PDB file of C-alpha atoms in Angstrom:
ATOM      1  CA  GLY A   1      56.767  76.849 120.990  1.00  0.00           C
ATOM      2  CA  ILE A   2      57.287  74.146 123.543  1.00  0.00           C
ATOM      3  CA  GLN A   3      54.491  73.548 126.056  1.00  0.00           C
ATOM      4  CA  VAL A   4      55.137  72.703 129.701  1.00  0.00           C
ATOM      5  CA  GLU A   5      52.368  71.303 131.878  1.00  0.00           C
ATOM      6  CA  GLN A   6      52.694  70.721 135.601  1.00  0.00           C
ATOM      7  CA  SER A   7      50.469  68.721 137.882  1.00  0.00           C
ATOM      8  CA  PRO A   8      48.879  68.949 140.303  1.00  0.00           C
ATOM      9  CA  PRO A   9      48.320  72.715 140.358  1.00  0.00           C
ATOM     10  CA  ASP A  10      47.825  72.693 144.125  1.00  0.00           C
ATOM     11  CA  LEU A  11      48.867  70.244 146.817  1.00  0.00           C
ATOM     12  CA  ILE A  12      48.267  70.340 150.566  1.00  0.00           C
ATOM     13  CA  LEU A  13      50.227  67.992 152.831  1.00  0.00           C
ATOM     14  CA  GLN A  14      50.756  67.321 156.472  1.00  0.00           C
ATOM     15  CA  GLU A  15      54.310  67.607 157.688  1.00  0.00           C
ATOM     16  CA  GLY A  16      56.125  64.311 157.203  1.00  0.00           C
ATOM     17  CA  ALA A  17      54.170  63.228 154.121  1.00  0.00           C
ATOM     18  CA  ASN A  18      55.720  62.395 150.750  1.00  0.00           C
ATOM     19  CA  SER A  19      54.711  63.857 147.396  1.00  0.00           C
ATOM     20  CA  THR A  20      55.363  63.589 143.666  1.00  0.00           C
ATOM     21  CA  LEU A  21      55.127  66.523 141.284  1.00  0.00           C
ATOM     22  CA  ARG A  22      54.957  65.956 137.541  1.00  0.00           C
ATOM     23  CA  CYS A  23      56.125  67.972 134.541  1.00  0.00           C
ATOM     24  CA  ASN A  24      55.162  67.051 130.962  1.00  0.00           C
ATOM     25  CA  PHE A  25      56.754  68.795 127.994  1.00  0.00           C
ATOM     26  CA  SER A  26      55.778  68.747 124.349  1.00  0.00           C
ATOM     27  CA  ASP A  27      59.153  68.551 122.584  1.00  0.00           C
ATOM     28  CA  SER A  28      62.709  67.348 123.127  1.00  0.00           C
ATOM     29  CA  VAL A  29      64.741  69.481 125.515  1.00  0.00           C
ATOM     30  CA  ASN A  30      68.357  70.504 126.034  1.00  0.00           C
ATOM     31  CA  ASN A  31      67.767  71.655 129.556  1.00  0.00           C
ATOM     32  CA  LEU A  32      65.225  70.932 132.274  1.00  0.00           C
ATOM     33  CA  GLN A  33      65.365  72.539 135.679  1.00  0.00           C
ATOM     34  CA  TRP A  34      63.222  72.375 138.807  1.00  0.00           C
ATOM     35  CA  PHE A  35      62.918  75.511 140.918  1.00  0.00           C
ATOM     36  CA  HIS A  36      61.353  76.299 144.260  1.00  0.00           C
ATOM     37  CA  GLN A  37      59.931  79.791 144.665  1.00  0.00           C
ATOM     38  CA  ASN A  38      59.829  80.575 148.355  1.00  0.00           C
ATOM     39  CA  PRO A  39      57.344  82.919 150.041  1.00  0.00           C
ATOM     40  CA  TRP A  40      59.817  85.813 149.607  1.00  0.00           C
ATOM     41  CA  GLY A  41      59.747  85.318 145.839  1.00  0.00           C
ATOM     42  CA  GLN A  42      63.232  83.909 145.407  1.00  0.00           C
ATOM     43  CA  LEU A  43      63.730  81.246 142.737  1.00  0.00           C
ATOM     44  CA  ILE A  44      65.871  78.501 144.192  1.00  0.00           C
ATOM     45  CA  ASN A  45      67.413  76.061 141.722  1.00  0.00           C
ATOM     46  CA  LEU A  46      66.741  72.497 142.885  1.00  0.00           C
ATOM     47  CA  PHE A  47      67.923  70.366 139.974  1.00  0.00           C
ATOM     48  CA  TYR A  48      69.410  70.667 136.522  1.00  0.00           C
ATOM     49  CA  ILE A  49      68.159  67.402 135.052  1.00  0.00           C
ATOM     50  CA  PRO A  50      67.677  67.127 131.260  1.00  0.00           C
ATOM     51  CA  SER A  51      67.791  63.336 131.711  1.00  0.00           C
ATOM     52  CA  GLY A  52      68.378  60.716 134.389  1.00  0.00           C
ATOM     53  CA  THR A  53      67.935  60.770 138.136  1.00  0.00           C
ATOM     54  CA  LYS A  54      69.433  62.964 140.831  1.00  0.00           C
ATOM     55  CA  GLN A  55      69.034  63.187 144.580  1.00  0.00           C
ATOM     56  CA  ASN A  56      69.708  65.968 147.037  1.00  0.00           C
ATOM     57  CA  GLY A  57      68.739  65.165 150.607  1.00  0.00           C
ATOM     58  CA  ARG A  58      64.974  64.701 150.863  1.00  0.00           C
ATOM     59  CA  LEU A  59      64.460  65.751 147.255  1.00  0.00           C
ATOM     60  CA  SER A  60      65.023  63.719 144.152  1.00  0.00           C
ATOM     61  CA  ALA A  61      64.138  64.117 140.485  1.00  0.00           C
ATOM     62  CA  THR A  62      63.850  61.896 137.456  1.00  0.00           C
ATOM     63  CA  THR A  63      63.577  62.941 133.821  1.00  0.00           C
ATOM     64  CA  VAL A  64      62.588  60.459 131.126  1.00  0.00           C
ATOM     65  CA  ALA A  65      63.487  62.500 128.076  1.00  0.00           C
ATOM     66  CA  THR A  66      62.236  59.930 125.548  1.00  0.00           C
ATOM     67  CA  GLU A  67      58.773  60.059 127.124  1.00  0.00           C
ATOM     68  CA  ARG A  68      58.907  63.820 127.729  1.00  0.00           C
ATOM     69  CA  TYR A  69      58.247  64.012 131.428  1.00  0.00           C
ATOM     70  CA  SER A  70      60.003  64.734 134.690  1.00  0.00           C
ATOM     71  CA  LEU A  71      59.094  63.957 138.288  1.00  0.00           C
ATOM     72  CA  LEU A  72      60.111  65.729 141.481  1.00  0.00           C
ATOM     73  CA  TYR A  73      59.868  63.705 144.679  1.00  0.00           C
ATOM     74  CA  ILE A  74      59.705  65.338 148.091  1.00  0.00           C
ATOM     75  CA  SER A  75      60.005  62.997 151.052  1.00  0.00           C
ATOM     76  CA  SER A  76      59.280  63.707 154.714  1.00  0.00           C
ATOM     77  CA  SER A  77      57.981  67.164 153.834  1.00  0.00           C
ATOM     78  CA  GLN A  78      58.593  70.112 156.154  1.00  0.00           C
ATOM     79  CA  THR A  79      56.766  73.429 156.479  1.00  0.00           C
ATOM     80  CA  THR A  80      59.762  75.124 154.877  1.00  0.00           C
ATOM     81  CA  ASP A  81      59.059  73.147 151.699  1.00  0.00           C
ATOM     82  CA  SER A  82      55.953  75.291 151.138  1.00  0.00           C
ATOM     83  CA  GLY A  83      55.941  77.460 148.051  1.00  0.00           C
ATOM     84  CA  VAL A  84      55.596  77.097 144.303  1.00  0.00           C
ATOM     85  CA  TYR A  85      57.580  74.496 142.399  1.00  0.00           C
ATOM     86  CA  PHE A  86      58.353  75.264 138.773  1.00  0.00           C
ATOM     87  CA  CYS A  87      59.567  73.061 135.993  1.00  0.00           C
ATOM     88  CA  ALA A  88      61.352  74.958 133.205  1.00  0.00           C
ATOM     89  CA  VAL A  89      62.820  73.763 129.906  1.00  0.00           C
ATOM     90  CA  ASN A  90      64.873  74.918 126.957  1.00  0.00           C
ATOM     91  CA  SER A  91      64.217  73.224 123.620  1.00  0.00           C
ATOM     92  CA  GLY A  92      67.232  74.526 121.684  1.00  0.00           C
ATOM     93  CA  GLY A  93      67.182  75.702 118.060  1.00  0.00           C
ATOM     94  CA  SER A  94      66.544  79.441 118.031  1.00  0.00           C
ATOM     95  CA  ASN A  95      65.014  79.280 121.505  1.00  0.00           C
ATOM     96  CA  TYR A  96      67.276  81.247 123.847  1.00  0.00           C
ATOM     97  CA  LYS A  97      65.214  81.140 127.023  1.00  0.00           C
ATOM     98  CA  LEU A  98      63.651  78.951 129.658  1.00  0.00           C
ATOM     99  CA  THR A  99      59.961  78.154 129.214  1.00  0.00           C
ATOM    100  CA  PHE A 100      58.277  77.732 132.586  1.00  0.00           C
ATOM    101  CA  GLY A 101      55.294  75.671 133.557  1.00  0.00           C
ATOM    102  CA  LYS A 102      52.535  77.278 135.644  1.00  0.00           C
ATOM    103  CA  GLY A 103      53.851  75.671 138.794  1.00  0.00           C
ATOM    104  CA  THR A 104      52.571  73.527 141.647  1.00  0.00           C
ATOM    105  CA  LEU A 105      51.605  75.394 144.811  1.00  0.00           C
ATOM    106  CA  LEU A 106      52.634  73.215 147.755  1.00  0.00           C
ATOM    107  CA  THR A 107      51.374  73.926 151.248  1.00  0.00           C
ATOM    108  CA  VAL A 108      52.810  71.859 154.094  1.00  0.00           C
ATOM    109  CA  ASN A 109      50.873  72.150 157.333  1.00  0.00           C
ATOM    110  CA  PRO A 110      52.431  71.470 160.744  1.00  0.00           C
TER     111      PRO A 110
ATOM    112  CA  GLU B   1      80.125  81.578 146.058  1.00  0.00           C
ATOM    113  CA  ALA B   2      78.800  81.389 142.494  1.00  0.00           C
ATOM    114  CA  GLN B   3      75.862  83.731 142.231  1.00  0.00           C
ATOM    115  CA  VAL B   4      73.815  86.297 140.354  1.00  0.00           C
ATOM    116  CA  THR B   5      73.355  89.487 142.341  1.00  0.00           C
ATOM    117  CA  GLN B   6      70.486  91.865 141.688  1.00  0.00           C
ATOM    118  CA  ASN B   7      69.930  95.239 143.252  1.00  0.00           C
ATOM    119  CA  PRO B   8      67.761  96.579 144.655  1.00  0.00           C
ATOM    120  CA  ARG B   9      65.577  93.796 146.087  1.00  0.00           C
ATOM    121  CA  TYR B  10      62.627  96.124 146.527  1.00  0.00           C
ATOM    122  CA  LEU B  11      61.848  99.419 144.810  1.00  0.00           C
ATOM    123  CA  ILE B  12      58.867 101.745 144.837  1.00  0.00           C
ATOM    124  CA  THR B  13      59.003 104.560 142.313  1.00  0.00           C
ATOM    125  CA  VAL B  14      56.760 107.047 140.549  1.00  0.00           C
ATOM    126  CA  THR B  15      55.600 107.023 136.954  1.00  0.00           C
ATOM    127  CA  GLY B  16      58.161 108.484 134.569  1.00  0.00           C
ATOM    128  CA  LYS B  17      61.191 108.478 136.864  1.00  0.00           C
ATOM    129  CA  LYS B  18      64.030 106.627 135.160  1.00  0.00           C
ATOM    130  CA  LEU B  19      65.482 103.696 137.058  1.00  0.00           C
ATOM    131  CA  THR B  20      68.080 100.984 136.642  1.00  0.00           C
ATOM    132  CA  VAL B  21      68.064  97.509 138.144  1.00  0.00           C
ATOM    133  CA  THR B  22      71.572  96.095 138.296  1.00  0.00           C
ATOM    134  CA  CYS B  23      72.577  92.482 137.698  1.00  0.00           C
ATOM    135  CA  SER B  24      76.037  91.012 138.153  1.00  0.00           C
ATOM    136  CA  GLN B  25      77.328  87.428 137.891  1.00  0.00           C
ATOM    137  CA  ASN B  26      80.647  85.994 139.043  1.00  0.00           C
ATOM    138  CA  MET B  27      80.649  82.749 137.034  1.00  0.00           C
ATOM    139  CA  ASN B  28      82.119  84.066 133.763  1.00  0.00           C
ATOM    140  CA  HIS B  29      78.876  83.178 131.991  1.00  0.00           C
ATOM    141  CA  GLU B  30      78.492  84.226 128.354  1.00  0.00           C
ATOM    142  CA  TYR B  31      74.710  84.410 128.426  1.00  0.00           C
ATOM    143  CA  MET B  32      72.499  86.648 130.568  1.00  0.00           C
ATOM    144  CA  SER B  33      68.790  87.368 130.500  1.00  0.00           C
ATOM    145  CA  TRP B  34      65.973  89.287 132.201  1.00  0.00           C
ATOM    146  CA  TYR B  35      62.523  87.921 133.052  1.00  0.00           C
ATOM    147  CA  ARG B  36      59.453  89.411 134.631  1.00  0.00           C
ATOM    148  CA  GLN B  37      56.911  87.436 136.638  1.00  0.00           C
ATOM    149  CA  ASP B  38      53.257  88.455 136.827  1.00  0.00           C
ATOM    150  CA  PRO B  39      50.256  86.658 138.350  1.00  0.00           C
ATOM    151  CA  GLY B  40      48.465  84.581 135.746  1.00  0.00           C
ATOM    152  CA  LEU B  41      51.131  85.257 133.110  1.00  0.00           C
ATOM    153  CA  GLY B  42      54.069  83.407 134.591  1.00  0.00           C
ATOM    154  CA  LEU B  43      57.681  84.264 133.815  1.00  0.00           C
ATOM    155  CA  ARG B  44      58.347  85.990 130.510  1.00  0.00           C
ATOM    156  CA  GLN B  45      61.673  86.919 128.966  1.00  0.00           C
ATOM    157  CA  ILE B  46      62.342  90.635 128.466  1.00  0.00           C
ATOM    158  CA  TYR B  47      65.823  90.765 126.897  1.00  0.00           C
ATOM    159  CA  TYR B  48      68.820  88.529 126.611  1.00  0.00           C
ATOM    160  CA  SER B  49      72.514  88.862 125.811  1.00  0.00           C
ATOM    161  CA  MET B  50      74.764  86.295 124.151  1.00  0.00           C
ATOM    162  CA  ASN B  51      77.963  88.152 125.050  1.00  0.00           C
ATOM    163  CA  VAL B  52      79.455  91.605 125.517  1.00  0.00           C
ATOM    164  CA  GLU B  53      77.771  94.138 123.222  1.00  0.00           C
ATOM    165  CA  VAL B  54      75.333  91.480 121.893  1.00  0.00           C
ATOM    166  CA  THR B  55      71.751  91.896 123.096  1.00  0.00           C
ATOM    167  CA  ASP B  56      68.367  90.967 121.670  1.00  0.00           C
ATOM    168  CA  LYS B  57      64.683  91.257 122.464  1.00  0.00           C
ATOM    169  CA  GLY B  58      62.768  88.578 124.277  1.00  0.00           C
ATOM    170  CA  ASP B  59      59.010  88.201 124.430  1.00  0.00           C
ATOM    171  CA  VAL B  60      58.108  91.447 126.227  1.00  0.00           C
ATOM    172  CA  PRO B  61      60.789  94.088 125.508  1.00  0.00           C
ATOM    173  CA  GLU B  62      58.561  97.186 125.251  1.00  0.00           C
ATOM    174  CA  GLY B  63      59.457  99.872 127.770  1.00  0.00           C
ATOM    175  CA  TYR B  64      62.848  98.380 128.669  1.00  0.00           C
ATOM    176  CA  LYS B  65      66.448  98.844 127.634  1.00  0.00           C
ATOM    177  CA  VAL B  66      69.547  96.814 128.440  1.00  0.00           C
ATOM    178  CA  SER B  67      73.279  97.074 127.926  1.00  0.00           C
ATOM    179  CA  ARG B  68      76.185  94.623 128.143  1.00  0.00           C
ATOM    180  CA  LYS B  69      79.396  96.598 128.323  1.00  0.00           C
ATOM    181  CA  GLU B  70      81.132  94.076 130.563  1.00  0.00           C
ATOM    182  CA  LYS B  71      80.705  90.321 130.671  1.00  0.00           C
ATOM    183  CA  ARG B  72      79.658  90.241 134.321  1.00  0.00           C
ATOM    184  CA  ASN B  73      77.035  93.031 134.268  1.00  0.00           C
ATOM    185  CA  PHE B  74      73.661  93.259 132.548  1.00  0.00           C
ATOM    186  CA  PRO B  75      71.586  96.182 133.850  1.00  0.00           C
ATOM    187  CA  LEU B  76      67.885  96.604 133.073  1.00  0.00           C
ATOM    188  CA  ILE B  77      66.836 100.187 132.392  1.00  0.00           C
ATOM    189  CA  LEU B  78      63.336 101.596 132.575  1.00  0.00           C
ATOM    190  CA  GLU B  79      63.529 105.011 130.913  1.00  0.00           C
ATOM    191  CA  SER B  80      59.972 106.053 131.817  1.00  0.00           C
ATOM    192  CA  PRO B  81      58.372 103.486 134.122  1.00  0.00           C
ATOM    193  CA  SER B  82      54.619 103.011 134.029  1.00  0.00           C
ATOM    194  CA  PRO B  83      52.297 101.189 136.468  1.00  0.00           C
ATOM    195  CA  ASN B  84      52.023  98.203 134.074  1.00  0.00           C
ATOM    196  CA  GLN B  85      55.719  97.556 134.713  1.00  0.00           C
ATOM    197  CA  THR B  86      54.975  96.760 138.335  1.00  0.00           C
ATOM    198  CA  SER B  87      56.295  93.223 138.581  1.00  0.00           C
ATOM    199  CA  LEU B  88      58.843  90.824 140.056  1.00  0.00           C
ATOM    200  CA  TYR B  89      62.003  90.881 137.940  1.00  0.00           C
ATOM    201  CA  PHE B  90      64.670  88.206 137.679  1.00  0.00           C
ATOM    202  CA  CYS B  91      68.096  88.230 136.113  1.00  0.00           C
ATOM    203  CA  ALA B  92      69.582  84.911 134.991  1.00  0.00           C
ATOM    204  CA  SER B  93      72.883  83.716 133.555  1.00  0.00           C
ATOM    205  CA  SER B  94      74.273  80.552 131.982  1.00  0.00           C
ATOM    206  CA  PHE B  95      77.301  79.260 130.087  1.00  0.00           C
ATOM    207  CA  SER B  96      75.172  79.022 126.957  1.00  0.00           C
ATOM    208  CA  PRO B  97      71.833  80.406 125.695  1.00  0.00           C
ATOM    209  CA  PHE B  98      70.454  76.867 125.846  1.00  0.00           C
ATOM    210  CA  GLY B  99      71.239  76.596 129.513  1.00  0.00           C
ATOM    211  CA  ALA B 100      74.146  74.179 129.481  1.00  0.00           C
ATOM    212  CA  TYR B 101      74.710  73.176 133.137  1.00  0.00           C
ATOM    213  CA  GLY B 102      71.639  75.199 134.025  1.00  0.00           C
ATOM    214  CA  TYR B 103      70.570  78.809 134.402  1.00  0.00           C
ATOM    215  CA  THR B 104      71.349  80.593 137.667  1.00  0.00           C
ATOM    216  CA  PHE B 105      68.785  83.162 138.809  1.00  0.00           C
ATOM    217  CA  GLY B 106      69.191  86.218 140.992  1.00  0.00           C
ATOM    218  CA  SER B 107      67.056  86.751 144.094  1.00  0.00           C
ATOM    219  CA  GLY B 108      64.592  89.001 142.284  1.00  0.00           C
ATOM    220  CA  THR B 109      63.645  92.685 142.351  1.00  0.00           C
ATOM    221  CA  ARG B 110      60.122  93.563 143.357  1.00  0.00           C
ATOM    222  CA  LEU B 111      59.249  96.799 141.551  1.00  0.00           C
ATOM    223  CA  THR B 112      56.188  98.907 142.226  1.00  0.00           C
ATOM    224  CA  VAL B 113      55.424 101.889 139.977  1.00  0.00           C
ATOM    225  CA  VAL B 114      52.798 104.297 141.352  1.00  0.00           C
TER     226      VAL B 114
END
């Protein structure tokens, strides 16, 4: 099946810093989503981005489907950005699920 | 507001006592699915449903049952829960099984079986 690798596994920032999270995937995808899992365990959908670039406030994402990677940018980080960020993909065919990466644990210190 | 609603959010139960976790979506999605999340194992699919009365096993279906009698509801049933089913459970829905326009996830159900 498709492999999803995220980097870095852990990231510690001071409030106000910028960061870039990376997601590499091993096959072509129909769907790529970025999620934020908050400390209460909720999975918050950040972006649906199988290709191209999107922005939402301080967050933006870019997927280069031909090169099989996606980037999530967080600018001017806040303590509320802390949590685990997951990249998840669907590769189509007979694959009827999202395959998740292992996540990046982000800690933003005040 | 478009959403997937799971209940309960938290549940502590005893081994062998049947329980149901409910999931409802208000987006008229055809496809619904259940995942469980465990430390070190990530999120794994339990069951999925393409439409009413159409369900199929995911990667870890043992010990679970599902039903899809109505398009909006997809309950997860544990007939005889065991401690190894202690986990964080998520319900998800989408217009298509490939996630066209994205999958929407519920807020999660944290289940503890003692």
